[in-house]
Amino acid sequence: MNRAAPHLLRDFSATFASGALAGVLLIGGIWMLDLEAARSLLDVGGNGLDLKDTGAVSWIFGQMALLGRYVVPGLLHL
């Protein structure tokens, strides 16, 4: 394994985790403020906001964080 690989994996993990945490905070804020329009938008199964919806939104936000940090800057340098 390359010496830089553990550092890169740690950086990927931290980026994904920060994006996922933003997704959890978004769902928590929507739930606490009782924003009905946002609830219906993010409700995947149609059964109210639950752990499955939180996981889906967190995963999407984590992927967006990775795209924003690594992919988009690379595309801008082409």
PDB file of N, CA and C in Angstrom:
ATOM      1  N   MET A   1       0.843  -1.184   0.000  1.00  0.00           N
ATOM      2  CA  MET A   1       0.000   0.000   0.000  1.00  0.00           C
ATOM      3  C   MET A   1       0.884   1.241   0.000  1.00  0.00           C
ATOM      4  N   ASN A   2       0.491   2.204  -0.754  1.00  0.00           N
ATOM      5  CA  ASN A   2       1.203   3.465  -0.853  1.00  0.00           C
ATOM      6  C   ASN A   2       1.160   4.199   0.491  1.00  0.00           C
ATOM      7  N   ARG A   3       2.214   4.934   0.807  1.00  0.00           N
ATOM      8  CA  ARG A   3       2.251   5.666   2.079  1.00  0.00           C
ATOM      9  C   ARG A   3       1.187   6.756   2.151  1.00  0.00           C
ATOM     10  N   ALA A   4       0.814   7.326   1.023  1.00  0.00           N
ATOM     11  CA  ALA A   4      -0.183   8.400   1.021  1.00  0.00           C
ATOM     12  C   ALA A   4      -1.605   7.860   1.126  1.00  0.00           C
ATOM     13  N   ALA A   5      -1.795   6.572   0.878  1.00  0.00           N
ATOM     14  CA  ALA A   5      -3.144   6.000   0.863  1.00  0.00           C
ATOM     15  C   ALA A   5      -3.868   6.122   2.206  1.00  0.00           C
ATOM     16  N   PRO A   6      -3.233   5.827   3.356  1.00  0.00           N
ATOM     17  CA  PRO A   6      -3.976   5.994   4.615  1.00  0.00           C
ATOM     18  C   PRO A   6      -4.398   7.440   4.868  1.00  0.00           C
ATOM     19  N   HIS A   7      -3.547   8.379   4.493  1.00  0.00           N
ATOM     20  CA  HIS A   7      -3.904   9.785   4.685  1.00  0.00           C
ATOM     21  C   HIS A   7      -5.063  10.177   3.774  1.00  0.00           C
ATOM     22  N   LEU A   8      -5.049   9.677   2.556  1.00  0.00           N
ATOM     23  CA  LEU A   8      -6.129   9.974   1.625  1.00  0.00           C
ATOM     24  C   LEU A   8      -7.436   9.350   2.095  1.00  0.00           C
ATOM     25  N   LEU A   9      -7.370   8.127   2.599  1.00  0.00           N
ATOM     26  CA  LEU A   9      -8.571   7.469   3.113  1.00  0.00           C
ATOM     27  C   LEU A   9      -9.122   8.221   4.323  1.00  0.00           C
ATOM     28  N   ARG A  10      -8.235   8.695   5.185  1.00  0.00           N
ATOM     29  CA  ARG A  10      -8.674   9.473   6.345  1.00  0.00           C
ATOM     30  C   ARG A  10      -9.314  10.787   5.907  1.00  0.00           C
ATOM     31  N   ASP A  11      -8.756  11.415   4.883  1.00  0.00           N
ATOM     32  CA  ASP A  11      -9.319  12.664   4.367  1.00  0.00           C
ATOM     33  C   ASP A  11     -10.673  12.421   3.703  1.00  0.00           C
ATOM     34  N   PHE A  12     -10.787  11.338   2.929  1.00  0.00           N
ATOM     35  CA  PHE A  12     -12.082  10.976   2.335  1.00  0.00           C
ATOM     36  C   PHE A  12     -13.114  10.725   3.423  1.00  0.00           C
ATOM     37  N   SER A  13     -12.716   9.986   4.449  1.00  0.00           N
ATOM     38  CA  SER A  13     -13.649   9.653   5.531  1.00  0.00           C
ATOM     39  C   SER A  13     -14.116  10.895   6.271  1.00  0.00           C
ATOM     40  N   ALA A  14     -13.197  11.797   6.554  1.00  0.00           N
ATOM     41  CA  ALA A  14     -13.567  13.024   7.263  1.00  0.00           C
ATOM     42  C   ALA A  14     -14.489  13.898   6.411  1.00  0.00           C
ATOM     43  N   THR A  15     -14.223  13.956   5.117  1.00  0.00           N
ATOM     44  CA  THR A  15     -15.076  14.745   4.227  1.00  0.00           C
ATOM     45  C   THR A  15     -16.471  14.151   4.152  1.00  0.00           C
ATOM     46  N   PHE A  16     -16.546  12.819   3.985  1.00  0.00           N
ATOM     47  CA  PHE A  16     -17.850  12.163   3.917  1.00  0.00           C
ATOM     48  C   PHE A  16     -18.601  12.317   5.234  1.00  0.00           C
ATOM     49  N   ALA A  17     -17.894  12.157   6.355  1.00  0.00           N
ATOM     50  CA  ALA A  17     -18.546  12.259   7.665  1.00  0.00           C
ATOM     51  C   ALA A  17     -19.080  13.665   7.915  1.00  0.00           C
ATOM     52  N   SER A  18     -18.345  14.682   7.504  1.00  0.00           N
ATOM     53  CA  SER A  18     -18.846  16.047   7.710  1.00  0.00           C
ATOM     54  C   SER A  18     -20.077  16.315   6.847  1.00  0.00           C
ATOM     55  N   GLY A  19     -20.088  15.803   5.634  1.00  0.00           N
ATOM     56  CA  GLY A  19     -21.271  15.947   4.796  1.00  0.00           C
ATOM     57  C   GLY A  19     -22.457  15.179   5.353  1.00  0.00           C
ATOM     58  N   ALA A  20     -22.202  13.965   5.845  1.00  0.00           N
ATOM     59  CA  ALA A  20     -23.277  13.157   6.426  1.00  0.00           C
ATOM     60  C   ALA A  20     -23.834  13.816   7.682  1.00  0.00           C
ATOM     61  N   LEU A  21     -22.970  14.400   8.483  1.00  0.00           N
ATOM     62  CA  LEU A  21     -23.431  15.106   9.679  1.00  0.00           C
ATOM     63  C   LEU A  21     -24.305  16.301   9.299  1.00  0.00           C
ATOM     64  N   ALA A  22     -23.956  16.969   8.216  1.00  0.00           N
ATOM     65  CA  ALA A  22     -24.805  18.070   7.745  1.00  0.00           C
ATOM     66  C   ALA A  22     -26.191  17.561   7.361  1.00  0.00           C
ATOM     67  N   GLY A  23     -26.259  16.378   6.763  1.00  0.00           N
ATOM     68  CA  GLY A  23     -27.553  15.789   6.433  1.00  0.00           C
ATOM     69  C   GLY A  23     -28.364  15.454   7.664  1.00  0.00           C
ATOM     70  N   VAL A  24     -27.702  14.918   8.690  1.00  0.00           N
ATOM     71  CA  VAL A  24     -28.393  14.604   9.945  1.00  0.00           C
ATOM     72  C   VAL A  24     -28.902  15.884  10.598  1.00  0.00           C
ATOM     73  N   LEU A  25     -28.082  16.927  10.594  1.00  0.00           N
ATOM     74  CA  LEU A  25     -28.506  18.200  11.176  1.00  0.00           C
ATOM     75  C   LEU A  25     -29.665  18.817  10.396  1.00  0.00           C
ATOM     76  N   LEU A  26     -29.664  18.645   9.082  1.00  0.00           N
ATOM     77  CA  LEU A  26     -30.778  19.148   8.281  1.00  0.00           C
ATOM     78  C   LEU A  26     -32.077  18.441   8.661  1.00  0.00           C
ATOM     79  N   ILE A  27     -32.043  17.120   8.736  1.00  0.00           N
ATOM     80  CA  ILE A  27     -33.246  16.368   9.113  1.00  0.00           C
ATOM     81  C   ILE A  27     -33.678  16.740  10.533  1.00  0.00           C
ATOM     82  N   GLY A  28     -32.723  16.868  11.449  1.00  0.00           N
ATOM     83  CA  GLY A  28     -33.058  17.261  12.819  1.00  0.00           C
ATOM     84  C   GLY A  28     -33.677  18.640  12.890  1.00  0.00           C
ATOM     85  N   GLY A  29     -33.151  19.575  12.114  1.00  0.00           N
ATOM     86  CA  GLY A  29     -33.718  20.919  12.088  1.00  0.00           C
ATOM     87  C   GLY A  29     -35.117  20.946  11.504  1.00  0.00           C
ATOM     88  N   ILE A  30     -35.328  20.169  10.455  1.00  0.00           N
ATOM     89  CA  ILE A  30     -36.667  20.090   9.857  1.00  0.00           C
ATOM     90  C   ILE A  30     -37.645  19.487  10.851  1.00  0.00           C
ATOM     91  N   TRP A  31     -37.194  18.476  11.560  1.00  0.00           N
ATOM     92  CA  TRP A  31     -38.071  17.819  12.536  1.00  0.00           C
ATOM     93  C   TRP A  31     -38.376  18.746  13.718  1.00  0.00           C
ATOM     94  N   MET A  32     -37.349  19.449  14.216  1.00  0.00           N
ATOM     95  CA  MET A  32     -37.538  20.328  15.374  1.00  0.00           C
ATOM     96  C   MET A  32     -38.392  21.551  15.029  1.00  0.00           C
ATOM     97  N   LEU A  33     -38.194  22.125  13.849  1.00  0.00           N
ATOM     98  CA  LEU A  33     -38.945  23.317  13.458  1.00  0.00           C
ATOM     99  C   LEU A  33     -40.305  22.982  12.863  1.00  0.00           C
ATOM    100  N   ASP A  34     -40.570  21.702  12.652  1.00  0.00           N
ATOM    101  CA  ASP A  34     -41.854  21.221  12.126  1.00  0.00           C
ATOM    102  C   ASP A  34     -42.186  21.885  10.789  1.00  0.00           C
ATOM    103  N   LEU A  35     -41.235  21.793   9.858  1.00  0.00           N
ATOM    104  CA  LEU A  35     -41.414  22.365   8.522  1.00  0.00           C
ATOM    105  C   LEU A  35     -42.089  21.323   7.630  1.00  0.00           C
ATOM    106  N   GLU A  36     -43.389  21.452   7.454  1.00  0.00           N
ATOM    107  CA  GLU A  36     -44.178  20.420   6.768  1.00  0.00           C
ATOM    108  C   GLU A  36     -43.800  20.274   5.296  1.00  0.00           C
ATOM    109  N   ALA A  37     -43.527  21.372   4.600  1.00  0.00           N
ATOM    110  CA  ALA A  37     -43.171  21.285   3.179  1.00  0.00           C
ATOM    111  C   ALA A  37     -41.843  20.552   2.993  1.00  0.00           C
ATOM    112  N   ALA A  38     -40.879  20.839   3.848  1.00  0.00           N
ATOM    113  CA  ALA A  38     -39.588  20.156   3.754  1.00  0.00           C
ATOM    114  C   ALA A  38     -39.715  18.693   4.164  1.00  0.00           C
ATOM    115  N   ARG A  39     -40.578  18.406   5.124  1.00  0.00           N
ATOM    116  CA  ARG A  39     -40.801  17.012   5.518  1.00  0.00           C
ATOM    117  C   ARG A  39     -41.319  16.194   4.355  1.00  0.00           C
ATOM    118  N   SER A  40     -42.299  16.734   3.646  1.00  0.00           N
ATOM    119  CA  SER A  40     -42.868  15.982   2.531  1.00  0.00           C
ATOM    120  C   SER A  40     -41.862  15.832   1.393  1.00  0.00           C
ATOM    121  N   LEU A  41     -40.955  16.785   1.233  1.00  0.00           N
ATOM    122  CA  LEU A  41     -39.944  16.702   0.190  1.00  0.00           C
ATOM    123  C   LEU A  41     -38.913  15.614   0.488  1.00  0.00           C
ATOM    124  N   LEU A  42     -38.510  15.479   1.739  1.00  0.00           N
ATOM    125  CA  LEU A  42     -37.455  14.535   2.105  1.00  0.00           C
ATOM    126  C   LEU A  42     -37.974  13.193   2.604  1.00  0.00           C
ATOM    127  N   ASP A  43     -39.275  13.014   2.646  1.00  0.00           N
ATOM    128  CA  ASP A  43     -39.853  11.752   3.107  1.00  0.00           C
ATOM    129  C   ASP A  43     -39.803  10.737   1.968  1.00  0.00           C
ATOM    130  N   VAL A  44     -38.879   9.787   2.055  1.00  0.00           N
ATOM    131  CA  VAL A  44     -38.660   8.827   0.978  1.00  0.00           C
ATOM    132  C   VAL A  44     -39.796   7.815   0.895  1.00  0.00           C
ATOM    133  N   GLY A  45     -40.181   7.231   2.010  1.00  0.00           N
ATOM    134  CA  GLY A  45     -41.172   6.168   1.998  1.00  0.00           C
ATOM    135  C   GLY A  45     -42.609   6.616   2.116  1.00  0.00           C
ATOM    136  N   GLY A  46     -42.843   7.878   2.396  1.00  0.00           N
ATOM    137  CA  GLY A  46     -44.197   8.374   2.555  1.00  0.00           C
ATOM    138  C   GLY A  46     -44.808   8.054   3.904  1.00  0.00           C
ATOM    139  N   ASN A  47     -43.975   7.676   4.869  1.00  0.00           N
ATOM    140  CA  ASN A  47     -44.479   7.311   6.191  1.00  0.00           C
ATOM    141  C   ASN A  47     -43.947   8.228   7.287  1.00  0.00           C
ATOM    142  N   GLY A  48     -43.585   9.443   6.948  1.00  0.00           N
ATOM    143  CA  GLY A  48     -43.013  10.367   7.926  1.00  0.00           C
ATOM    144  C   GLY A  48     -41.497  10.233   7.970  1.00  0.00           C
ATOM    145  N   LEU A  49     -40.846  11.242   8.520  1.00  0.00           N
ATOM    146  CA  LEU A  49     -39.391  11.187   8.629  1.00  0.00           C
ATOM    147  C   LEU A  49     -38.991  10.138   9.651  1.00  0.00           C
ATOM    148  N   ASP A  50     -38.140   9.214   9.242  1.00  0.00           N
ATOM    149  CA  ASP A  50     -37.659   8.186  10.150  1.00  0.00           C
ATOM    150  C   ASP A  50     -36.166   7.978   9.910  1.00  0.00           C
ATOM    151  N   LEU A  51     -35.623   6.920  10.489  1.00  0.00           N
ATOM    152  CA  LEU A  51     -34.193   6.662  10.401  1.00  0.00           C
ATOM    153  C   LEU A  51     -33.762   6.363   8.968  1.00  0.00           C
ATOM    154  N   LYS A  52     -34.618   5.721   8.195  1.00  0.00           N
ATOM    155  CA  LYS A  52     -34.299   5.421   6.796  1.00  0.00           C
ATOM    156  C   LYS A  52     -34.136   6.711   5.994  1.00  0.00           C
ATOM    157  N   ASP A  53     -35.013   7.664   6.208  1.00  0.00           N
ATOM    158  CA  ASP A  53     -34.908   8.950   5.518  1.00  0.00           C
ATOM    159  C   ASP A  53     -33.647   9.695   5.949  1.00  0.00           C
ATOM    160  N   THR A  54     -33.340   9.639   7.230  1.00  0.00           N
ATOM    161  CA  THR A  54     -32.131  10.290   7.733  1.00  0.00           C
ATOM    162  C   THR A  54     -30.890   9.668   7.117  1.00  0.00           C
ATOM    163  N   GLY A  55     -30.861   8.348   7.023  1.00  0.00           N
ATOM    164  CA  GLY A  55     -29.725   7.667   6.399  1.00  0.00           C
ATOM    165  C   GLY A  55     -29.574   8.023   4.932  1.00  0.00           C
ATOM    166  N   ALA A  56     -30.687   8.095   4.218  1.00  0.00           N
ATOM    167  CA  ALA A  56     -30.631   8.430   2.790  1.00  0.00           C
ATOM    168  C   ALA A  56     -30.127   9.853   2.577  1.00  0.00           C
ATOM    169  N   VAL A  57     -30.650  10.793   3.340  1.00  0.00           N
ATOM    170  CA  VAL A  57     -30.226  12.190   3.197  1.00  0.00           C
ATOM    171  C   VAL A  57     -28.766  12.348   3.622  1.00  0.00           C
ATOM    172  N   SER A  58     -28.364  11.659   4.677  1.00  0.00           N
ATOM    173  CA  SER A  58     -26.969  11.733   5.127  1.00  0.00           C
ATOM    174  C   SER A  58     -26.022  11.178   4.076  1.00  0.00           C
ATOM    175  N   TRP A  59     -26.391  10.060   3.460  1.00  0.00           N
ATOM    176  CA  TRP A  59     -25.549   9.464   2.426  1.00  0.00           C
ATOM    177  C   TRP A  59     -25.423  10.411   1.235  1.00  0.00           C
ATOM    178  N   ILE A  60     -26.532  11.015   0.826  1.00  0.00           N
ATOM    179  CA  ILE A  60     -26.505  11.947  -0.306  1.00  0.00           C
ATOM    180  C   ILE A  60     -25.635  13.159   0.017  1.00  0.00           C
ATOM    181  N   PHE A  61     -25.767  13.699   1.226  1.00  0.00           N
ATOM    182  CA  PHE A  61     -24.946  14.852   1.607  1.00  0.00           C
ATOM    183  C   PHE A  61     -23.465  14.470   1.686  1.00  0.00           C
ATOM    184  N   GLY A  62     -23.158  13.267   2.157  1.00  0.00           N
ATOM    185  CA  GLY A  62     -21.771  12.804   2.183  1.00  0.00           C
ATOM    186  C   GLY A  62     -21.188  12.693   0.789  1.00  0.00           C
ATOM    187  N   GLN A  63     -21.973  12.155  -0.148  1.00  0.00           N
ATOM    188  CA  GLN A  63     -21.517  12.057  -1.534  1.00  0.00           C
ATOM    189  C   GLN A  63     -21.328  13.443  -2.150  1.00  0.00           C
ATOM    190  N   MET A  64     -22.231  14.366  -1.844  1.00  0.00           N
ATOM    191  CA  MET A  64     -22.094  15.731  -2.370  1.00  0.00           C
ATOM    192  C   MET A  64     -20.844  16.405  -1.810  1.00  0.00           C
ATOM    193  N   ALA A  65     -20.502  16.116  -0.554  1.00  0.00           N
ATOM    194  CA  ALA A  65     -19.288  16.695   0.028  1.00  0.00           C
ATOM    195  C   ALA A  65     -18.047  16.177  -0.695  1.00  0.00           C
ATOM    196  N   LEU A  66     -18.026  14.875  -1.005  1.00  0.00           N
ATOM    197  CA  LEU A  66     -16.887  14.318  -1.745  1.00  0.00           C
ATOM    198  C   LEU A  66     -16.800  14.904  -3.151  1.00  0.00           C
ATOM    199  N   LEU A  67     -17.944  15.030  -3.808  1.00  0.00           N
ATOM    200  CA  LEU A  67     -17.942  15.629  -5.147  1.00  0.00           C
ATOM    201  C   LEU A  67     -17.456  17.073  -5.107  1.00  0.00           C
ATOM    202  N   GLY A  68     -17.924  17.821  -4.128  1.00  0.00           N
ATOM    203  CA  GLY A  68     -17.534  19.222  -4.027  1.00  0.00           C
ATOM    204  C   GLY A  68     -16.076  19.419  -3.675  1.00  0.00           C
ATOM    205  N   ARG A  69     -15.512  18.485  -2.936  1.00  0.00           N
ATOM    206  CA  ARG A  69     -14.122  18.652  -2.514  1.00  0.00           C
ATOM    207  C   ARG A  69     -13.111  18.105  -3.520  1.00  0.00           C
ATOM    208  N   TYR A  70     -13.432  17.004  -4.191  1.00  0.00           N
ATOM    209  CA  TYR A  70     -12.437  16.346  -5.033  1.00  0.00           C
ATOM    210  C   TYR A  70     -12.760  16.370  -6.524  1.00  0.00           C
ATOM    211  N   VAL A  71     -13.997  16.182  -6.901  1.00  0.00           N
ATOM    212  CA  VAL A  71     -14.324  16.036  -8.321  1.00  0.00           C
ATOM    213  C   VAL A  71     -14.469  17.388  -9.005  1.00  0.00           C
ATOM    214  N   VAL A  72     -15.264  18.274  -8.438  1.00  0.00           N
ATOM    215  CA  VAL A  72     -15.524  19.567  -9.085  1.00  0.00           C
ATOM    216  C   VAL A  72     -14.246  20.392  -9.247  1.00  0.00           C
ATOM    217  N   PRO A  73     -13.370  20.497  -8.234  1.00  0.00           N
ATOM    218  CA  PRO A  73     -12.131  21.251  -8.469  1.00  0.00           C
ATOM    219  C   PRO A  73     -11.261  20.643  -9.571  1.00  0.00           C
ATOM    220  N   GLY A  74     -11.275  19.312  -9.685  1.00  0.00           N
ATOM    221  CA  GLY A  74     -10.529  18.679 -10.771  1.00  0.00           C
ATOM    222  C   GLY A  74     -11.116  19.002 -12.128  1.00  0.00           C
ATOM    223  N   LEU A  75     -12.433  19.073 -12.200  1.00  0.00           N
ATOM    224  CA  LEU A  75     -13.077  19.422 -13.468  1.00  0.00           C
ATOM    225  C   LEU A  75     -12.815  20.872 -13.847  1.00  0.00           C
ATOM    226  N   LEU A  76     -12.706  21.733 -12.857  1.00  0.00           N
ATOM    227  CA  LEU A  76     -12.462  23.144 -13.148  1.00  0.00           C
ATOM    228  C   LEU A  76     -11.052  23.393 -13.666  1.00  0.00           C
ATOM    229  N   HIS A  77     -10.123  22.477 -13.383  1.00  0.00           N
ATOM    230  CA  HIS A  77      -8.745  22.638 -13.847  1.00  0.00           C
ATOM    231  C   HIS A  77      -8.504  22.016 -15.216  1.00  0.00           C
ATOM    232  N   LEU A  78      -9.527  21.462 -15.833  1.00  0.00           N
ATOM    233  CA  LEU A  78      -9.340  20.849 -17.164  1.00  0.00           C
ATOM    234  C   LEU A  78      -9.167  21.886 -18.234  1.00  0.00           C
TER     235      LEU A  78
END
